[in-house]
Short mmCIF file of C-alpha atoms (C1' of nucleotides) in Angstrom, two decimals:
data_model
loop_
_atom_site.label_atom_id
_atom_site.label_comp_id
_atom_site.label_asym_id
_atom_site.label_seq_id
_atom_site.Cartn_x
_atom_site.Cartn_y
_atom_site.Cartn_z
CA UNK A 1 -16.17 17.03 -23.96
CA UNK A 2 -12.79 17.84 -25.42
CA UNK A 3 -10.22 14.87 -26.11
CA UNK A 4 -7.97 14.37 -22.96
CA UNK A 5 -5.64 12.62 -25.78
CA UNK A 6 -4.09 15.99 -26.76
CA UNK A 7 -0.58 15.43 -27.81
CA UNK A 8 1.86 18.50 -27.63
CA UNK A 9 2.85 19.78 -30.67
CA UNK A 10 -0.42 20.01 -33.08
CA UNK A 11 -2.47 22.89 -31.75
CA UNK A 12 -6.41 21.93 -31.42
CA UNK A 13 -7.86 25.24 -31.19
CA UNK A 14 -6.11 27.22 -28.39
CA UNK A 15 -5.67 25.71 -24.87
CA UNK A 16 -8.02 27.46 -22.16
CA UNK A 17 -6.45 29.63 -19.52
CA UNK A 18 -6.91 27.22 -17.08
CA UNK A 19 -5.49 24.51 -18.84
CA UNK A 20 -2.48 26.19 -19.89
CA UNK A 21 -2.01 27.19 -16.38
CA UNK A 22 -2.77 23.92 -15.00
CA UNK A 23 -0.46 21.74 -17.31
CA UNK A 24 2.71 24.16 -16.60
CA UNK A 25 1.70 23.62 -12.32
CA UNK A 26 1.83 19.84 -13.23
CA UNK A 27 4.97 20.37 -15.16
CA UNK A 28 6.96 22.40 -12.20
CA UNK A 29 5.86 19.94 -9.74
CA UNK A 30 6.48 16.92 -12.15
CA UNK A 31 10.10 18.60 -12.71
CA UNK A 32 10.87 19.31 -8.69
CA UNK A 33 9.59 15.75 -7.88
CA UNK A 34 12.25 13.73 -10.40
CA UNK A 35 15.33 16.87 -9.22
CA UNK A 36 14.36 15.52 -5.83
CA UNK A 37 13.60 11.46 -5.67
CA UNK A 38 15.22 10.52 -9.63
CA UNK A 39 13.60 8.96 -12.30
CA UNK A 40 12.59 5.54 -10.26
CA UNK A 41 11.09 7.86 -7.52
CA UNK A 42 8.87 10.08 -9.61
CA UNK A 43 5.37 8.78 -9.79
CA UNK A 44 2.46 9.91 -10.66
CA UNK A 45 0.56 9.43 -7.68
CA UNK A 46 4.09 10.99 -5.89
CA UNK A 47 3.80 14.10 -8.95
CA UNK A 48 -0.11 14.37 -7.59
CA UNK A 49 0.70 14.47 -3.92
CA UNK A 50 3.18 17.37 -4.54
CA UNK A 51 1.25 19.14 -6.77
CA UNK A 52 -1.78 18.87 -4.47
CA UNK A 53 -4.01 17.45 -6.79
CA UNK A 54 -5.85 14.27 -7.81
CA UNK A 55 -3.55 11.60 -9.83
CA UNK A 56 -6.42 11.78 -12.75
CA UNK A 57 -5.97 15.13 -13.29
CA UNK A 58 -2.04 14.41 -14.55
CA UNK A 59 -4.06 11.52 -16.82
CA UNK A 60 -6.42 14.21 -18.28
CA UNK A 61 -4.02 16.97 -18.80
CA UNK A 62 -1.31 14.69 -20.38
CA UNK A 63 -1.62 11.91 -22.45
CA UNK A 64 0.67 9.47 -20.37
CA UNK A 65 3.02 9.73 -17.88
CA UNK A 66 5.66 9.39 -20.78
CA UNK A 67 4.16 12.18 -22.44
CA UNK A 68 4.55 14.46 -19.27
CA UNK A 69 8.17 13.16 -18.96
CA UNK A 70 8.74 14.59 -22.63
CA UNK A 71 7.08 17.51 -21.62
CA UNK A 72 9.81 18.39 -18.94
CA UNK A 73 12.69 17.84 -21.45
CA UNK A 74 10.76 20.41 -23.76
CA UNK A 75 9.78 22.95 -21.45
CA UNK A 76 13.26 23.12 -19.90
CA UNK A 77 14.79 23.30 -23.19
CA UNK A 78 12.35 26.23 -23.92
CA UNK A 79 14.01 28.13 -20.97
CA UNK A 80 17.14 27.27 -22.13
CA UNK A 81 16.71 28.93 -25.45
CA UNK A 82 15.56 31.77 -24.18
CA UNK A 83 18.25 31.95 -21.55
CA UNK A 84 20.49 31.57 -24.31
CA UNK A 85 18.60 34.14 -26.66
CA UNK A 86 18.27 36.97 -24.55
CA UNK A 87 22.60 36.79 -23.24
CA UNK A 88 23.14 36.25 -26.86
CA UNK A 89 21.72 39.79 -28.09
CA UNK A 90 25.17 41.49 -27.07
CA UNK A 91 26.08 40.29 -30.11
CA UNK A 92 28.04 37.96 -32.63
CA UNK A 93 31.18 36.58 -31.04
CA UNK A 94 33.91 37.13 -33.08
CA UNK A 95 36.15 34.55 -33.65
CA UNK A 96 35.89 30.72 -33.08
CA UNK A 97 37.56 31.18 -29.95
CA UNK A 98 34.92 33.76 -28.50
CA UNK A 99 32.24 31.37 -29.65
CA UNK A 100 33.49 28.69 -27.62
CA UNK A 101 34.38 31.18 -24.70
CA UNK A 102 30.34 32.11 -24.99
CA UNK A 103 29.26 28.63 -25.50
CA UNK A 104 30.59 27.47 -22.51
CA UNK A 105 29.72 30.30 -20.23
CA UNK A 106 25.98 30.61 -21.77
CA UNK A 107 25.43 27.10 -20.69
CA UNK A 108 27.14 26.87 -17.63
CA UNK A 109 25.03 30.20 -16.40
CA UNK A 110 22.07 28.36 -17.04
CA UNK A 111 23.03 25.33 -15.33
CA UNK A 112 23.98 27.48 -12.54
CA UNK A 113 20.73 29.04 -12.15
CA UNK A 114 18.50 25.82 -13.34
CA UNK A 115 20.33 22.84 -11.63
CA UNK A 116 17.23 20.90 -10.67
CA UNK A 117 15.66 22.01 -14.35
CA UNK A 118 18.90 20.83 -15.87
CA UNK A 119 18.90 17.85 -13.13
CA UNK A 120 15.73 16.60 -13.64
CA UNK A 121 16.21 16.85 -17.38
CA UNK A 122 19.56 14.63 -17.30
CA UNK A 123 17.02 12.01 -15.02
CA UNK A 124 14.52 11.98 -18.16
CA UNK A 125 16.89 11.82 -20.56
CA UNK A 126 19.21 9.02 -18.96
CA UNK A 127 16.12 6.73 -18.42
CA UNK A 128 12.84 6.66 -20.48
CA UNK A 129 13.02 4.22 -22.79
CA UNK A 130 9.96 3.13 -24.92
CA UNK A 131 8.26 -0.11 -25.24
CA UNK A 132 10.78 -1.83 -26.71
CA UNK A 133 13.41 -1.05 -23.31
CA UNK A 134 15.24 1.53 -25.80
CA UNK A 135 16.25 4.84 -24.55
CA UNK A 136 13.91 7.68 -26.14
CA UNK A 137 16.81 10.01 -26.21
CA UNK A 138 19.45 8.25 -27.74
CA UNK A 139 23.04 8.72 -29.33
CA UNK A 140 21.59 9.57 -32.33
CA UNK A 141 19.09 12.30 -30.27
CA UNK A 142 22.13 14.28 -28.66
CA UNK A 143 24.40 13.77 -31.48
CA UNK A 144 21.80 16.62 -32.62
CA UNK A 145 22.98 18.86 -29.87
CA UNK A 146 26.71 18.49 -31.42
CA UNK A 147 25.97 20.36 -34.36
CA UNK A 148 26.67 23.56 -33.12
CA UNK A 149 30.18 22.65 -31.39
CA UNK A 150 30.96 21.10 -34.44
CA UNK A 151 30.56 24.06 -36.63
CA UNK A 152 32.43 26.45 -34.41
CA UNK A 153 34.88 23.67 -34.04
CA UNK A 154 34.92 23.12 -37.99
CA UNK A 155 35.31 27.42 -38.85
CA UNK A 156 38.25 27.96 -36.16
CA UNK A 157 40.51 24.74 -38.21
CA UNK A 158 39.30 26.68 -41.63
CA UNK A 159 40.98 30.07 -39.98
CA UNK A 160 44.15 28.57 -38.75
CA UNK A 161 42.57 29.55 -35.00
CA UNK A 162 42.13 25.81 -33.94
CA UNK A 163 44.67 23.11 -34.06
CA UNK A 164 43.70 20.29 -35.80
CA UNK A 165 41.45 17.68 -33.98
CA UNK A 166 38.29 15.46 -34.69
CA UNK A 167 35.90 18.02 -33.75
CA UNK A 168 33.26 15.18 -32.63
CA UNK A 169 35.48 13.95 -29.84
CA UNK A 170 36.28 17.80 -29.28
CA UNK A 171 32.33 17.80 -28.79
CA UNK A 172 31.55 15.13 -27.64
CA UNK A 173 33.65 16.20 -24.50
CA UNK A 174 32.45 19.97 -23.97
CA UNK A 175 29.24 18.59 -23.52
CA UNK A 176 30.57 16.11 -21.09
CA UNK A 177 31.75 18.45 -19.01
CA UNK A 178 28.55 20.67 -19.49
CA UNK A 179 26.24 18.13 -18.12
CA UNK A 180 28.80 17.02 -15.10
CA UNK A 181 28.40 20.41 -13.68
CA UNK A 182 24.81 19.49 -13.62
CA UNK A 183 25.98 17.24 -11.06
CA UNK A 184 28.31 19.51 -9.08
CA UNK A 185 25.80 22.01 -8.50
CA UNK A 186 23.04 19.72 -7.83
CA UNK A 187 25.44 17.60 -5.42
CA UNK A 188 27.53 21.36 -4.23
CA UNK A 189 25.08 24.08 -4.03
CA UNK A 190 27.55 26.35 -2.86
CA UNK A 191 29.60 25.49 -5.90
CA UNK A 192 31.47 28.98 -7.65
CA UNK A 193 30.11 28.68 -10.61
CA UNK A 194 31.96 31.52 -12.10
CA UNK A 195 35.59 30.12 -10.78
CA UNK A 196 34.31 26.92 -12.54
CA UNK A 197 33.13 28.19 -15.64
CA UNK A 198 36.49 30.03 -15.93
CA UNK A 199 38.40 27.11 -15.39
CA UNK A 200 35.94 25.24 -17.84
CA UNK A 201 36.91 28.24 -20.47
CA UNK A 202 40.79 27.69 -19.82
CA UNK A 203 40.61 24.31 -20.37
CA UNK A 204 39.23 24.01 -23.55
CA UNK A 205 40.66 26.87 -25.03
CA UNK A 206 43.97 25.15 -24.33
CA UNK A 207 42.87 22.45 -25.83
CA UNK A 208 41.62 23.71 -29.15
CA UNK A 209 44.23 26.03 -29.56
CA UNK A 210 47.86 25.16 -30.74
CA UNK A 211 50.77 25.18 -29.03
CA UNK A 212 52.86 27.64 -30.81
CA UNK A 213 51.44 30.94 -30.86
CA UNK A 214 50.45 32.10 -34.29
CA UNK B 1 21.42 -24.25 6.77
CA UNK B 2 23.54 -21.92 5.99
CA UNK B 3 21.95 -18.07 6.24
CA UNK B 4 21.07 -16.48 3.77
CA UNK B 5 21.57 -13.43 5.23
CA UNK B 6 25.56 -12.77 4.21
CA UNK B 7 26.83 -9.49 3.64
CA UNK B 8 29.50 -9.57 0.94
CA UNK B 9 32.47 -8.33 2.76
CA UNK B 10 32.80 -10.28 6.16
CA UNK B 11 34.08 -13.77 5.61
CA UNK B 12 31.97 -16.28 6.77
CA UNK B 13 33.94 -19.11 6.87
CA UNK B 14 34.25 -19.63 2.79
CA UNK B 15 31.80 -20.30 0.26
CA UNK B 16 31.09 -23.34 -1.50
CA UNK B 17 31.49 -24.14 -4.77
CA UNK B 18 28.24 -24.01 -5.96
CA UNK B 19 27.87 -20.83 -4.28
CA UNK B 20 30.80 -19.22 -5.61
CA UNK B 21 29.54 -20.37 -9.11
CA UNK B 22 25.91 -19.41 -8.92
CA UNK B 23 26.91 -16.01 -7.33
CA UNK B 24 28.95 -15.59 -10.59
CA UNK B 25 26.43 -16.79 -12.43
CA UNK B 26 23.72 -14.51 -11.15
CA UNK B 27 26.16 -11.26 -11.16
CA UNK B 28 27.09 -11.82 -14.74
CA UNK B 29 23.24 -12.21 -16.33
CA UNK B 30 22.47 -9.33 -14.11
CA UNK B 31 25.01 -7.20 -15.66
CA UNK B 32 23.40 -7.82 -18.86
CA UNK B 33 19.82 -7.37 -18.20
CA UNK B 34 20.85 -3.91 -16.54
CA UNK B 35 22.89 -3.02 -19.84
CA UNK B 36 20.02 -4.02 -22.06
CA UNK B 37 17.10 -2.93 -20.13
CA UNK B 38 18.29 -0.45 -18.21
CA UNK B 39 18.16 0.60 -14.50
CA UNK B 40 14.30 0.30 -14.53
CA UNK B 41 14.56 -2.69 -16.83
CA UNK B 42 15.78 -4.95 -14.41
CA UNK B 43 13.82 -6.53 -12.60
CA UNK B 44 14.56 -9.95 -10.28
CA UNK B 45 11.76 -11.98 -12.37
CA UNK B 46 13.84 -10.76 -15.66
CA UNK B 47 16.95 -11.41 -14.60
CA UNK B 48 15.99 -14.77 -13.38
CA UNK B 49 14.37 -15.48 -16.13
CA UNK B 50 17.53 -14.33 -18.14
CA UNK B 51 19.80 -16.39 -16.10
CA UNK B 52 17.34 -19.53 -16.44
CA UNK B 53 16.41 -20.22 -12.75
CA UNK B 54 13.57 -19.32 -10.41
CA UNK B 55 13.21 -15.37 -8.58
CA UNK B 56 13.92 -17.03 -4.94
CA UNK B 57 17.37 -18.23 -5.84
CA UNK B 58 18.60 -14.92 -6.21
CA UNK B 59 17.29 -13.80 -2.79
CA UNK B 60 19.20 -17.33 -1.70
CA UNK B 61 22.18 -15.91 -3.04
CA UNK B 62 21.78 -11.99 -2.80
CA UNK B 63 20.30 -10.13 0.68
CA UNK B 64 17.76 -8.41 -1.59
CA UNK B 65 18.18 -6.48 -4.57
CA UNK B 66 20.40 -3.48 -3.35
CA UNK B 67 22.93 -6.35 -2.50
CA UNK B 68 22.88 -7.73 -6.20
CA UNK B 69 23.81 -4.27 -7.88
CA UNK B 70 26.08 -3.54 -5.59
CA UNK B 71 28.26 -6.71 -6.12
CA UNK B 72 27.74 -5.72 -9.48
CA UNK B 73 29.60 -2.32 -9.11
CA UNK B 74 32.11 -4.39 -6.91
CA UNK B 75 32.82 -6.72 -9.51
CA UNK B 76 33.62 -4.59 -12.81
CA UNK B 77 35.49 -2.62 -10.14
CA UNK B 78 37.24 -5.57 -9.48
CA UNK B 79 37.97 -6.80 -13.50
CA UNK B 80 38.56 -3.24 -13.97
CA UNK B 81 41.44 -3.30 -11.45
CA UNK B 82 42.70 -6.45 -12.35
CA UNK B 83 42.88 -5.22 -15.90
CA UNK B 84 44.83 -1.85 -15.18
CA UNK B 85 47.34 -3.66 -13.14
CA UNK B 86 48.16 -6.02 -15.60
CA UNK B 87 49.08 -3.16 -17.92
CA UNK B 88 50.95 -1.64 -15.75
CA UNK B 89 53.57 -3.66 -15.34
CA UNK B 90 55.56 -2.03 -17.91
CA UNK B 91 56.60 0.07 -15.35
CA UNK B 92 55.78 3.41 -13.88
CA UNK B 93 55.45 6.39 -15.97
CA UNK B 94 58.30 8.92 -15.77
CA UNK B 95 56.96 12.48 -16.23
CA UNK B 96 53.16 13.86 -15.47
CA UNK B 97 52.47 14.08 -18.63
CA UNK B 98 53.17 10.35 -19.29
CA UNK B 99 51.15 9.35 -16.16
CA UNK B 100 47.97 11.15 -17.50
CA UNK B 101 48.54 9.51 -21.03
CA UNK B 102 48.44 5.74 -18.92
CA UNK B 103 45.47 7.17 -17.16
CA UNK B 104 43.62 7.35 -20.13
CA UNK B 105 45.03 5.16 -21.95
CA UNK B 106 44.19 2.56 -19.72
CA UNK B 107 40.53 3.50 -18.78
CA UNK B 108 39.52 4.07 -21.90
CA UNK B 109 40.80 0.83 -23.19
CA UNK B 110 38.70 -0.95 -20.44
CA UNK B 111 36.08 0.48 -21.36
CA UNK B 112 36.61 -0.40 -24.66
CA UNK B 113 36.80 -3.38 -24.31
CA UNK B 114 33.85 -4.48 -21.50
CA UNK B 115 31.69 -1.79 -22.68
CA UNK B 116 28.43 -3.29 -21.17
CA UNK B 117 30.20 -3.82 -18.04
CA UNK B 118 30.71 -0.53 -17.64
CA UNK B 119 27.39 0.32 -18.67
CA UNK B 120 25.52 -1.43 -16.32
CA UNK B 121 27.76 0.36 -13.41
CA UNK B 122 27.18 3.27 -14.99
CA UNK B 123 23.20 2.69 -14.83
CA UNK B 124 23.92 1.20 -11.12
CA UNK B 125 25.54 3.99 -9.37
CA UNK B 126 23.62 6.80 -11.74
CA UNK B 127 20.27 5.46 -10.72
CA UNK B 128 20.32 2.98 -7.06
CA UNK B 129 19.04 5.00 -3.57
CA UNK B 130 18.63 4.23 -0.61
CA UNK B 131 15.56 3.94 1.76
CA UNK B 132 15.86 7.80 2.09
CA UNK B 133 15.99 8.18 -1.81
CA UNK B 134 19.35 9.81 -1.71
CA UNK B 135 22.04 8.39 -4.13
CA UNK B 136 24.01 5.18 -2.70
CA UNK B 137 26.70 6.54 -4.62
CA UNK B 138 26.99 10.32 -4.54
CA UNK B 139 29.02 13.34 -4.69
CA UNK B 140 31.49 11.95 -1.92
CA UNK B 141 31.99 8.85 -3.16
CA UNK B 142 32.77 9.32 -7.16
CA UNK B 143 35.17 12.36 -5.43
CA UNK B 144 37.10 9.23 -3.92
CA UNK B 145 37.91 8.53 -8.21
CA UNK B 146 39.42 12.09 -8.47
CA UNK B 147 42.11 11.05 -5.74
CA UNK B 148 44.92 9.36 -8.46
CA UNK B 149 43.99 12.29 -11.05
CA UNK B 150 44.48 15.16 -8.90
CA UNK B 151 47.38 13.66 -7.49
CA UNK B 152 49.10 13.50 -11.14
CA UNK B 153 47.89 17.13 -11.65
CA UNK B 154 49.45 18.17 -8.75
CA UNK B 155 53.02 16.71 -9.17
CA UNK B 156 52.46 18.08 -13.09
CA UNK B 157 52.07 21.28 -11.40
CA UNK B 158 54.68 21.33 -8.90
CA UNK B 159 57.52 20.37 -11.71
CA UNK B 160 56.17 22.97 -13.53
CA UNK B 161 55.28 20.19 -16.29
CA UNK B 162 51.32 21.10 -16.43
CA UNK B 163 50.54 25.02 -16.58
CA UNK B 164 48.32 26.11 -13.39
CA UNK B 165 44.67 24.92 -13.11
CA UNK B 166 42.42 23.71 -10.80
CA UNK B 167 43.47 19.96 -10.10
CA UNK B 168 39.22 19.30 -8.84
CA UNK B 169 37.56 20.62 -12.00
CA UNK B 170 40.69 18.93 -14.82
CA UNK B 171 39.70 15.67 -12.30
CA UNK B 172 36.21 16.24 -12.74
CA UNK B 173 36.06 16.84 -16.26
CA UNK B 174 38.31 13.80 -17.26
CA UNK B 175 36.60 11.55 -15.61
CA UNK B 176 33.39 12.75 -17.69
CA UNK B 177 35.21 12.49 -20.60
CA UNK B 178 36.14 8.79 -19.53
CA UNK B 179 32.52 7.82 -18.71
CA UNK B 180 31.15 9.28 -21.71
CA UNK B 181 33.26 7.04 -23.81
CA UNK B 182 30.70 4.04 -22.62
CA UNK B 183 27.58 5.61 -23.83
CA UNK B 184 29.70 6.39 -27.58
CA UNK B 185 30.66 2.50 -26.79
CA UNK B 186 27.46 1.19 -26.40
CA UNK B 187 26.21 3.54 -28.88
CA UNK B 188 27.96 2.90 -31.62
CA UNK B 189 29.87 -0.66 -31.30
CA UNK B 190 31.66 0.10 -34.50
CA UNK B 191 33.91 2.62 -33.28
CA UNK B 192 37.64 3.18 -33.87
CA UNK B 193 38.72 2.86 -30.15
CA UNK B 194 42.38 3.72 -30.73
CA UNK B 195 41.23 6.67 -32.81
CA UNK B 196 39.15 8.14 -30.14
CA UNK B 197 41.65 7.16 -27.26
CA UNK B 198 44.47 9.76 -29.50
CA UNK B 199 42.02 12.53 -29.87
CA UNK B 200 40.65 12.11 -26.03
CA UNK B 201 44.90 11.98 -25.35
CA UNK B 202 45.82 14.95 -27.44
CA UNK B 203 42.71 17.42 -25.84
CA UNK B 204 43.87 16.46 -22.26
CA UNK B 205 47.69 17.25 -22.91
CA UNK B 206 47.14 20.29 -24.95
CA UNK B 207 44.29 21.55 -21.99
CA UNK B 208 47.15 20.60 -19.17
CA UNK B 209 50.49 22.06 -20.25
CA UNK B 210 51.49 25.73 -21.48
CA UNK B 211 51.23 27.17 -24.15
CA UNK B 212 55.02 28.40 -24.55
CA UNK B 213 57.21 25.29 -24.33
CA UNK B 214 59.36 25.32 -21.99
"C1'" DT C 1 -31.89 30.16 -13.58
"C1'" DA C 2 -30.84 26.43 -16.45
"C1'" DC C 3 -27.92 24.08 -19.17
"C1'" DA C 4 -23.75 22.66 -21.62
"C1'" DG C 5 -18.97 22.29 -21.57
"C1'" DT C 6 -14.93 21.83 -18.63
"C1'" DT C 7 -12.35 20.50 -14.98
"C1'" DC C 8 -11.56 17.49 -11.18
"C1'" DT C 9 -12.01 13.68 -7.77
"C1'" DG C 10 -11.74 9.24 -5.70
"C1'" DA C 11 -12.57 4.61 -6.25
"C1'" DC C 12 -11.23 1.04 -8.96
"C1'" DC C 13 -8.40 -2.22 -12.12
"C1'" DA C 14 -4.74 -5.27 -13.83
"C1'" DT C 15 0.01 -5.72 -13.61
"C1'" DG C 16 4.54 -6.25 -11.96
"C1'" DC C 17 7.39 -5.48 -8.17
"C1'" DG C 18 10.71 -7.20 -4.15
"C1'" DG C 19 10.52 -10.43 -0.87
"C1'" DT C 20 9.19 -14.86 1.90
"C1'" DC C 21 8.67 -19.62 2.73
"C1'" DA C 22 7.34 -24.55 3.00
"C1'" DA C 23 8.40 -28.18 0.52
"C1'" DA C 24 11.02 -30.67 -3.05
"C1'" DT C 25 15.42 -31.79 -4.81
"C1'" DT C 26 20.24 -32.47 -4.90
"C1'" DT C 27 24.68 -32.89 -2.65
"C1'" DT C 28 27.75 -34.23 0.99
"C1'" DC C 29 29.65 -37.42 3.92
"C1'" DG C 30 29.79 -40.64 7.98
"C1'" DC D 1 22.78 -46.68 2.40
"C1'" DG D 2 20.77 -42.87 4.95
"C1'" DA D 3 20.56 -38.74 7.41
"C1'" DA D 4 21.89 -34.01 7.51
"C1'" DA D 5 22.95 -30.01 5.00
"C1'" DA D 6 22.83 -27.23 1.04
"C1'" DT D 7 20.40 -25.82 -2.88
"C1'" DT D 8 16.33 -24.83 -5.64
"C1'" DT D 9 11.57 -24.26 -6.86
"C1'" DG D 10 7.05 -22.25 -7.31
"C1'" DA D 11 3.29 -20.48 -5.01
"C1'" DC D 12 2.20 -16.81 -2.36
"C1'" DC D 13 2.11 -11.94 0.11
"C1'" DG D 14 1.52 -7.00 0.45
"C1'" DC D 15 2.38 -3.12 -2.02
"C1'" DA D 16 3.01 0.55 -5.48
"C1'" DT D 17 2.51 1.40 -10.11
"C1'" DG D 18 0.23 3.61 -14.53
"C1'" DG D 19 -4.08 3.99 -16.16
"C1'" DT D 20 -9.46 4.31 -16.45
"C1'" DC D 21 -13.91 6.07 -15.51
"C1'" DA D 22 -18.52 7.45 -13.61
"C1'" DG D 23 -19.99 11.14 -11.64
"C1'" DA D 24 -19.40 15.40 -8.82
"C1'" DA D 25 -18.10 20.19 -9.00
"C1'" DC D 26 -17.20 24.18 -11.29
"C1'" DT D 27 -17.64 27.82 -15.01
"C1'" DG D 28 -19.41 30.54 -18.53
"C1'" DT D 29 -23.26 31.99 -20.98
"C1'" DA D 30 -27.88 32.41 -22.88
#
DNA sequence: TACAGTTCTGACCATGCGGTCAAATTTTCG
DNA sequence: CGAAAATTTGACCGCATGGTCAGAACTGTA
């Protein structure tokens, strides 16, 4: 009998077919059930239900339900990448200001077409906490995600493009806004998400950029 | 006896002492359990326990649990009112600009300085449902916050102080930039409020007025 | 077909939850 | 003081939770 205490990551021998295929069903129903009821209203036995399946089966395809809760963060930031990836092959933006300009509308588009991916991600991220009540994903976990705001933020002040500002607060809030339109489209389905994003884009350029025109 | 069945709201004739206190009492050690232990975290046995008296004085004092968080939300809504009034007294701002400078000013040094406050209403209104697991407070009701905001925006707009934008999505995203200050808060206790409040201050007046000067 | 490995179920467990209540305690006041 | 009212406790209830497990069902293969 193989070990039902597989953790994701380290590869024991290949996954069959039909647990590959089974672990990503648990993993869409897992991720509609917390977009739908929250964090507090995603149980296993609630996952199972949806899924149509037996609540032991979660418990022998994932190591807890903690483990299956990572799992949704992971998988979703998988699509993201790709998302990313594949709009990125246009090519290089050119200055600091493009970067920001594709930044921004990169992850807006994916919010746009992912809200309850994005939504139930936020959920996970906002709430599981280990055994100790601290939060798994915490400042110092999406301080990560500032990295690469930062360095566009830190090349357009070394070109003379940006004005001069702490480019962690100047992070800090683009992601802000990022994940509140998580909310809007989750809470406004019918949300314009490109006369959004383009105010989103007008708004920060403004305020990275100085005042007098170079 | 007296029920135990009082809605906050409604005056029933007026409450004792004791009651008065203990309600207090109970609100303030459940603000802190919730901004330790999170959403999940807090439980009636812990924040009994926490406060040093037995589970079935809370539902003496509460109508169940939904009542308890929501008199939290109530009263840091209440301090946080009491606070912004007091500062301003100085007298009314004179230009848009100015207005949206107090705004954040003022929020931010709230926040500041009743960070777990915050952070428990935060937790609160991001994570309580009701018996239909929708979101007691949703889309509709944080829109309510935007009121003041768009209101500056607008007069900023009709002076011609503030260049044109959408007055919803500015609203939206300062108020994300607000809230996010909490989590840096409770993050990282060390940091340089005033420092943060001038960079937050700086993005939103560069992002709101032309370019060109007029 | 027979057998070994796997996938899956459904019953079960201990725990903690929100909530209730009779009784004990304390306070109020005539 | 003494009775009535307000306050408080601690035991208890039904329920949902995450997790476990023996065994049934399925699958591939020799």
């Amino acid at each position: 009998m193989r070990s039902n205490f597989r953790t994701s990551g380290q590869s024991d021998d290949e996954p069959t077919i039909t647990e590959a295929a089974r672990r990503a069903q648990i993993l869409q129903h897992a991720i509609d059930v917390v977009a739908d009821l929250g964090y507090a209203g995603a149980s296993l036995n609630r996952i199972a239900e949806h899924a149509g399946i037996s609540k032991g089966l979660i418990s022998y395809h994932f190591a807890g339900k903690s483990d299956l809760l990572k799992a949704i963060v992971q998988e979703v930031y998988r699509r993201g990448i790709g998302f990313l990836y594949e709009r990125a092959e246009a090519g290089e933006p050119a200055t600091a200001g493009a970067a920001l300009k594709s930044y921004l509308e990169g992850h807006l588009a994916f919010i746009g077409s992912h809200a309850r991916e994005v939504g139930a991600v936020v959920e996970v991220v906002r709430n599981l906490r280990d055994a100790e009540g601290r939060l798994v994903y915490n400042n110092a976990w999406d301080a990560e995600s500032y990295g690469e705001l930062m360095r566009i933020f830190e090349a357009g002040q070394a070109s003379g493009e940006f004005r001069e500002f702490d480019p962690r607060v100047m992070a800090i809030s683009v992601r802000r806004v990022i994940d509140g339109f998580t909310f809007q489209v989750m809470g406004f389905p019918d949300i314009d998400v490109a006369a959004f994003t383009a105010e989103v884009v007008a708004l920060f350029d403004h305020a990275t950029t100085p005042r007098e025109r170079s």
